[in-house]
Every structure is written in structure tokens, then in C-alpha cells.
Amino acid sequence: VKLGKYREIKVAKKKISISADEIKTALKHFQQQYTRYVPLPEKREARKNDWVVLDYQVFHKGKLLPRETQNNFLFKIGSSQFPPSFSQGLIGLKAGEKKELEVQLPPSHFRKDLAGEKLTFKVTLKEIREEKIPSLNDEFARNFQFDDLETFKKHIQDELRKSKESWEKKRLKREIIDKVVNNSQIEIPPSLIKRKVEEKIEQLKNRLKEQGTNLEDYLKKEKLSEEKLRAELSKEIERGTAAFFVLEAIAEQEKIQVKEEEINERLKKSANRDLKEQELNKIKNNLARQGDLNVLKARIREQKTIDFLYQEAKISK
């Protein structure tokens, strides 16, 4: 690695603003936490947009699919969670009634082994419920330990701003790293990139197999050829590998080291509690035996190097 300029990298920070719609959307999420679904007092037939509690079993070609069995399943009639025929079959049922529903799954269904297949649902409608959404007022805000709704909205605005500031900081760090890598000269053996591409392909195949599909179906869905996938992976790996070695070289040049206290703090943060010295030593010994302590040190050192580049950068607003 031949390092180029890595101090005083110029980047521009994007302006951060919080819209009224964003606050409104956040409030809706909080509303959902306190939404209740209460049984209807009157006995009537199920209608579109009703919330119902179901027990059901699923059969494919007469064979029960145990993993698909559900009890006390809360469902909104008309929801896209199931094909329209499922909801249509529920309309008109009363609490306690049973029915068999024939449902044709779409070819795009996530379960490739069932995509496009016809399933039989043996359904019991247990209850029809009514959705009770709380009003957005001062009383609602007090559920979250705020005096009134306006104070709650201000808190949401502040939290959204913090979140956006955090994402913008991460984006700036990525931009700085890209510029530092572009300023440097590095030769990466093609054999290393090729080996890592093969590893990624194998990982992808295993993940797809767990999902009941394969690489061929994945490529069709993503409208990719295997050649293009390999080219994209190669580019991504080359970029990541270059960044790794450039950051290593900067850490060496700037003598960035990892202190014992920093390792301890990272372990405490991972455990989400304060750890005694004896506990810390035990964890570190276990990590060392597995060869993971050096990996942890390398991660902390890399993060310190990125923070160093961010602090040295010239960030315009």
C-alpha cells in the first residue's frame, strides 16, 4: 500500500430536517402499540375489514403442513397477507363456525416449494373483534411519561434528528474512506479476490437453500446473470479489501493502538452491563482460545482509524 493524502479530506454534510409527516408517522407507530382488539358485543357475520381470531390448518395435496398450523391468529379480512380468496372465504362466517378454503398461491410466493400451488385451509373463526385506536391527546402522551402531546412530539422530533445525524455521520465516514482509498495506490492479488468471490457465492447458495430456493431462481428474480453477479461481488470485495489494507496502513503510520481499557469497554457494551474484572478476564481468555480476541482488537483499531480520519476531515455544511 502506498498511501496518498488522508488528512483534511473535504466532504459536505447534508442538511438535516424533520418534517411534520415524519413525526405523524412516528406517532402512528406509538398508537399501534396501544391499539386494542376487543370482541364485538353483538353476534353477527364477518365482514370485510373486520379483525378476526382464527385457528387453521393447512393441507397441500391432502397432506398436513404442520409448520403452517396457527392458533389464535389475529387477521384483518382483506389484508394482503393471504391471497384475496382467503379473505373472501371468511366473509359471512360467525364466531364458532368452521370452513374449508381453497387458496391458490401466486407464482411469486416466497416459499418456492409452494409457489403457484393450491392449498386447503381448514379454518375455525373463533371471534370477531373491533379495533380500538387511542386518540392522540395529552392522556395518550402520559402513557410514555410525557406531560402533554406537544412535549411528546418534541421528544420524537429530537430522536428523529439524532437518528438522522447518526446516519449522516456514517455516510460521511464512508465517503471519507472512499476518497482516502482513491488517493492511495494498492495492489491486491487477483487470486485473493477470486477466492473471496467463491466464498460469497457458496454463502449465498447455502442461505438460498435454507429459504427453499436456489441460485438459478435467485438470478432470475434479480434479473442477473451469474457472470454479472460475480463481477458485482468482485467489485464489492475489491473495494472492501482495499479499504481494509489502506486503513491498516494508516493505523501503522499514525501509531493507532488499542488499549486494554478499550477492549474492556467494548465487552461491557456487548454484555449490556458492568462486568467485574474476573468476568472480563474469563471472557478474554475464551476469546483468545478461539482466536477471536485479535479479531476484536482489529475491529476496534479499524474504528479508531476511521474516527481519526473523520476528525481530521474538513466537513462543510
Coordinates of C-alpha atoms in Angstrom, one line a residue:
V1 CA 0.0 0.0 0.0
K2 CA 1.3 3.4 -0.9
L3 CA -0.7 6.0 1.0
G4 CA -1.9 9.2 -0.6
K5 CA -3.5 12.2 1.1
Y6 CA -5.6 11.1 4.1
R7 CA -5.7 14.1 6.3
E8 CA -8.1 17.1 5.7
I9 CA -10.3 15.2 3.3
K10 CA -13.1 17.5 2.0
V11 CA -16.7 16.3 2.4
A12 CA -20.0 18.1 2.5
K13 CA -22.6 17.4 5.2
K14 CA -26.2 17.2 4.1
K15 CA -28.8 19.4 5.7
I16 CA -31.0 17.5 8.2
S17 CA -34.6 18.4 8.6
I18 CA -37.6 16.7 10.3
S19 CA -41.0 17.0 8.5
A20 CA -44.4 17.1 10.1
D21 CA -45.3 13.9 8.2
E22 CA -42.3 12.1 9.8
I23 CA -43.5 13.0 13.3
K24 CA -47.0 11.9 12.3
T25 CA -45.8 8.5 11.1
A26 CA -43.8 8.0 14.3
L27 CA -46.9 8.8 16.4
K28 CA -48.9 6.2 14.4
H29 CA -46.3 3.6 15.3
F30 CA -46.8 4.5 19.0
Q31 CA -50.5 4.4 18.5
Q32 CA -50.3 0.8 17.2
Q33 CA -48.5 -0.2 20.5
Y34 CA -51.6 0.8 22.4
T35 CA -54.3 -0.3 19.9
R36 CA -56.6 -2.9 21.3
Y37 CA -58.7 -5.5 19.6
V38 CA -61.8 -6.1 21.6
P39 CA -64.6 -8.8 20.9
L40 CA -67.7 -7.4 19.3
P41 CA -70.6 -7.3 21.7
E42 CA -73.2 -8.2 19.0
K43 CA -73.3 -11.6 17.3
R44 CA -73.0 -11.0 13.5
E45 CA -71.4 -12.3 10.4
A46 CA -67.8 -11.4 9.5
R47 CA -67.4 -8.5 7.0
K48 CA -64.5 -7.0 5.0
N49 CA -62.0 -5.1 7.2
D50 CA -63.1 -6.9 10.3
W51 CA -60.4 -8.2 12.6
V52 CA -60.9 -11.9 13.4
V53 CA -59.2 -14.6 15.5
L54 CA -58.6 -17.8 13.6
D55 CA -57.4 -21.3 14.2
Y56 CA -56.4 -23.0 11.0
Q57 CA -54.5 -26.0 9.5
V58 CA -53.0 -26.0 6.0
F59 CA -53.1 -29.0 3.6
H60 CA -51.2 -29.5 0.4
K61 CA -52.4 -32.3 -1.9
G62 CA -54.2 -33.8 1.2
K63 CA -51.0 -33.7 3.4
L64 CA -51.0 -31.6 6.5
L65 CA -48.3 -28.9 6.7
P66 CA -47.6 -28.8 10.5
R67 CA -45.4 -25.7 10.3
E68 CA -48.2 -23.7 8.8
T69 CA -50.7 -24.5 11.6
Q70 CA -51.8 -21.4 13.5
N71 CA -53.9 -20.9 16.7
N72 CA -55.4 -17.6 17.9
F73 CA -54.2 -15.9 14.7
L74 CA -55.3 -12.3 14.5
F75 CA -56.2 -11.4 10.9
K76 CA -57.7 -8.4 9.1
I77 CA -60.2 -9.6 6.4
G78 CA -59.0 -8.1 3.2
S79 CA -55.3 -8.0 4.2
S80 CA -52.7 -8.8 1.6
Q81 CA -51.1 -11.3 4.0
F82 CA -53.0 -14.0 2.1
P83 CA -54.4 -14.2 -1.5
P84 CA -57.9 -12.5 -1.8
S85 CA -59.7 -15.9 -1.9
F86 CA -58.7 -16.5 1.7
S87 CA -60.5 -13.3 2.9
Q88 CA -63.5 -13.8 0.6
G89 CA -64.0 -17.3 2.2
L90 CA -64.2 -15.7 5.7
I91 CA -66.9 -13.2 4.8
G92 CA -70.2 -14.3 6.2
L93 CA -68.8 -16.7 8.9
K94 CA -70.0 -16.3 12.5
A95 CA -67.9 -16.9 15.7
G96 CA -67.5 -20.7 16.2
E97 CA -68.1 -21.6 12.6
K98 CA -65.7 -23.8 10.5
K99 CA -65.0 -23.8 6.8
E100 CA -62.6 -25.2 4.3
L101 CA -61.0 -22.7 2.0
E102 CA -59.3 -23.5 -1.3
V103 CA -56.5 -20.9 -1.8
Q104 CA -54.2 -20.6 -4.9
L105 CA -50.8 -19.2 -4.1
P106 CA -49.2 -16.8 -6.5
P107 CA -46.1 -18.0 -8.6
S108 CA -44.1 -15.3 -6.7
H109 CA -44.8 -16.7 -3.3
F110 CA -41.7 -16.7 -1.0
R111 CA -42.0 -20.5 -0.4
K112 CA -40.7 -21.8 -3.7
D113 CA -41.9 -25.3 -2.9
L114 CA -45.5 -24.0 -2.6
A115 CA -45.4 -21.1 -5.2
G116 CA -48.3 -21.5 -7.6
E117 CA -49.8 -24.4 -5.7
K118 CA -53.3 -24.8 -4.4
L119 CA -53.7 -25.2 -0.6
T120 CA -56.6 -26.2 1.6
F121 CA -57.2 -24.2 4.8
K122 CA -59.3 -25.8 7.5
V123 CA -60.4 -22.7 9.4
T124 CA -62.3 -22.1 12.6
L125 CA -63.4 -18.5 13.2
K126 CA -63.2 -18.0 16.9
E127 CA -64.0 -14.3 17.4
I128 CA -64.8 -11.1 15.5
R129 CA -63.0 -8.2 17.1
E130 CA -63.1 -4.4 16.8
E131 CA -60.0 -2.3 16.5
K132 CA -59.8 0.4 19.2
I133 CA -57.2 3.0 18.3
P134 CA -56.3 5.5 21.1
S135 CA -56.8 9.2 20.4
L136 CA -53.7 11.4 20.1
N137 CA -54.0 13.7 23.0
D138 CA -52.3 14.6 26.3
E139 CA -53.7 11.5 28.0
F140 CA -52.0 9.3 25.3
A141 CA -48.7 11.1 25.8
R142 CA -48.8 10.3 29.5
N143 CA -48.5 6.6 28.6
F144 CA -44.9 7.5 27.6
Q145 CA -44.2 9.6 30.7
F146 CA -44.7 13.0 29.0
D147 CA -46.9 15.8 30.4
D148 CA -48.7 16.5 27.1
L149 CA -48.8 15.7 23.4
E150 CA -46.7 18.7 22.4
T151 CA -43.8 17.6 24.7
F152 CA -44.1 14.1 23.3
K153 CA -43.9 15.4 19.7
K154 CA -40.8 17.5 20.6
H155 CA -39.2 14.4 22.0
I156 CA -40.0 12.4 18.8
Q157 CA -38.5 15.3 16.7
D158 CA -35.3 15.3 18.8
E159 CA -34.9 11.5 18.5
L160 CA -35.5 11.5 14.7
R161 CA -32.9 14.3 14.4
K162 CA -30.4 12.2 16.5
S163 CA -31.0 9.2 14.3
K164 CA -30.6 11.2 11.0
E165 CA -27.4 12.8 12.4
S166 CA -26.0 9.3 13.2
W167 CA -26.8 8.0 9.7
E168 CA -25.3 11.2 8.1
K169 CA -22.1 10.7 10.2
K170 CA -21.8 7.1 8.9
R171 CA -22.4 8.3 5.3
L172 CA -19.6 10.9 5.7
K173 CA -17.2 8.3 7.1
R174 CA -17.9 6.1 4.1
E175 CA -17.3 9.0 1.7
I176 CA -14.0 9.8 3.5
I177 CA -12.8 6.2 3.3
D178 CA -13.6 6.1 -0.4
K179 CA -11.6 9.2 -1.1
V180 CA -8.7 8.1 1.0
V181 CA -8.6 4.7 -0.9
N182 CA -8.9 6.6 -4.2
N183 CA -5.9 8.7 -3.2
S184 CA -3.8 5.6 -2.3
Q185 CA -2.1 3.0 -4.5
I186 CA -2.7 -0.6 -3.7
E187 CA -2.2 -3.9 -5.5
I188 CA -4.5 -6.8 -4.5
P189 CA -3.7 -10.2 -5.8
P190 CA -6.5 -11.3 -8.2
S191 CA -6.3 -14.8 -6.6
L192 CA -7.4 -13.3 -3.3
I193 CA -10.4 -11.6 -4.9
K194 CA -11.3 -14.8 -6.8
R195 CA -11.2 -16.9 -3.6
K196 CA -13.4 -14.4 -1.7
V197 CA -15.9 -14.3 -4.6
E198 CA -16.2 -18.1 -4.4
E199 CA -16.7 -17.9 -0.6
K200 CA -19.5 -15.3 -1.1
I201 CA -21.2 -17.5 -3.8
E202 CA -21.1 -20.5 -1.5
Q203 CA -22.6 -18.5 1.4
L204 CA -25.4 -17.2 -0.9
K205 CA -26.2 -20.7 -2.1
N206 CA -26.4 -22.0 1.5
R207 CA -28.7 -19.1 2.5
L208 CA -30.9 -19.6 -0.5
K209 CA -31.1 -23.4 0.2
E210 CA -32.3 -22.6 3.8
Q211 CA -35.1 -20.4 2.2
G212 CA -36.2 -23.3 0.0
T213 CA -34.8 -21.9 -3.3
N214 CA -31.6 -21.9 -5.3
L215 CA -29.1 -19.7 -7.2
E216 CA -30.8 -20.1 -10.5
D217 CA -34.1 -18.9 -9.2
Y218 CA -32.4 -16.0 -7.4
L219 CA -30.7 -14.9 -10.6
K220 CA -34.0 -15.0 -12.5
K221 CA -35.7 -12.9 -9.8
E222 CA -32.9 -10.3 -9.6
K223 CA -32.6 -10.3 -13.5
L224 CA -28.9 -11.1 -13.2
S225 CA -26.6 -13.5 -15.0
E226 CA -24.1 -15.4 -12.9
E227 CA -21.3 -13.6 -14.7
K228 CA -22.7 -10.2 -13.7
L229 CA -23.3 -11.4 -10.1
R230 CA -19.6 -12.5 -9.9
A231 CA -18.5 -9.2 -11.4
E232 CA -20.5 -7.2 -8.9
L233 CA -19.2 -9.3 -6.0
S234 CA -15.7 -8.9 -7.3
K235 CA -16.0 -5.1 -7.4
E236 CA -17.5 -5.0 -3.9
I237 CA -14.9 -7.3 -2.4
E238 CA -12.0 -5.4 -4.1
R239 CA -13.3 -2.1 -2.7
G240 CA -13.7 -3.6 0.8
T241 CA -10.3 -5.3 0.7
A242 CA -8.6 -2.1 -0.5
A243 CA -10.2 -0.1 2.3
F244 CA -9.1 -2.7 4.9
F245 CA -5.4 -2.6 3.9
V246 CA -5.4 1.2 3.5
L247 CA -6.9 1.7 7.0
E248 CA -4.3 -0.8 8.3
A249 CA -1.5 1.2 6.7
I250 CA -2.8 4.5 8.2
A251 CA -3.1 2.9 11.7
E252 CA 0.5 1.8 11.4
Q253 CA 1.7 5.2 10.2
E254 CA -0.3 7.1 12.9
K255 CA 0.6 4.5 15.6
I256 CA -3.0 3.9 16.5
Q257 CA -3.1 1.3 19.2
V258 CA -5.9 -0.5 21.2
K259 CA -5.7 -0.1 25.0
E260 CA -6.8 -2.8 27.4
E261 CA -9.5 -0.4 28.8
E262 CA -11.0 -0.1 25.3
I263 CA -11.3 -3.8 24.9
N264 CA -12.9 -4.0 28.4
E265 CA -15.4 -1.2 27.5
R266 CA -16.4 -3.0 24.2
L267 CA -17.0 -6.2 26.1
K268 CA -19.1 -4.4 28.7
K269 CA -21.1 -2.7 26.0
S270 CA -21.7 -6.1 24.2
A271 CA -22.8 -7.6 27.5
N272 CA -25.0 -4.6 28.2
R273 CA -23.9 -4.5 31.8
D274 CA -20.9 -3.7 34.0
L275 CA -18.6 -6.7 34.2
K276 CA -16.3 -7.5 37.1
E277 CA -12.5 -8.0 36.5
Q278 CA -12.8 -11.7 37.0
E279 CA -15.7 -11.9 34.4
L280 CA -13.7 -9.8 31.9
N281 CA -10.6 -12.0 32.2
K282 CA -12.7 -15.1 31.7
I283 CA -14.3 -13.7 28.5
K284 CA -11.0 -12.5 27.1
N285 CA -9.4 -15.9 27.8
N286 CA -12.2 -17.6 26.0
L287 CA -11.9 -15.2 23.0
A288 CA -8.1 -15.7 22.9
R289 CA -8.5 -19.5 22.8
Q290 CA -10.9 -19.2 19.9
G291 CA -8.7 -16.8 18.1
D292 CA -11.3 -14.0 18.3
L293 CA -9.5 -11.6 20.7
N294 CA -7.2 -10.4 17.9
V295 CA -10.3 -10.0 15.7
L296 CA -11.9 -7.8 18.3
K297 CA -8.7 -5.7 18.7
A298 CA -8.5 -5.3 14.9
R299 CA -12.2 -4.1 14.7
I300 CA -11.6 -1.6 17.5
R301 CA -8.4 -0.4 15.8
E302 CA -10.1 0.0 12.5
Q303 CA -12.9 2.0 14.1
K304 CA -10.4 4.3 15.8
T305 CA -8.7 4.8 12.5
I306 CA -12.0 5.8 10.8
D307 CA -12.8 8.1 13.7
F308 CA -9.3 9.7 13.3
L309 CA -9.9 10.3 9.6
Y310 CA -13.4 11.8 10.4
Q311 CA -11.8 14.2 13.0
E312 CA -9.1 15.2 10.5
A313 CA -11.5 15.8 7.7
K314 CA -12.8 19.2 6.5
I315 CA -16.5 19.0 6.7
S316 CA -18.5 21.8 5.1
K317 CA -22.2 22.4 5.9

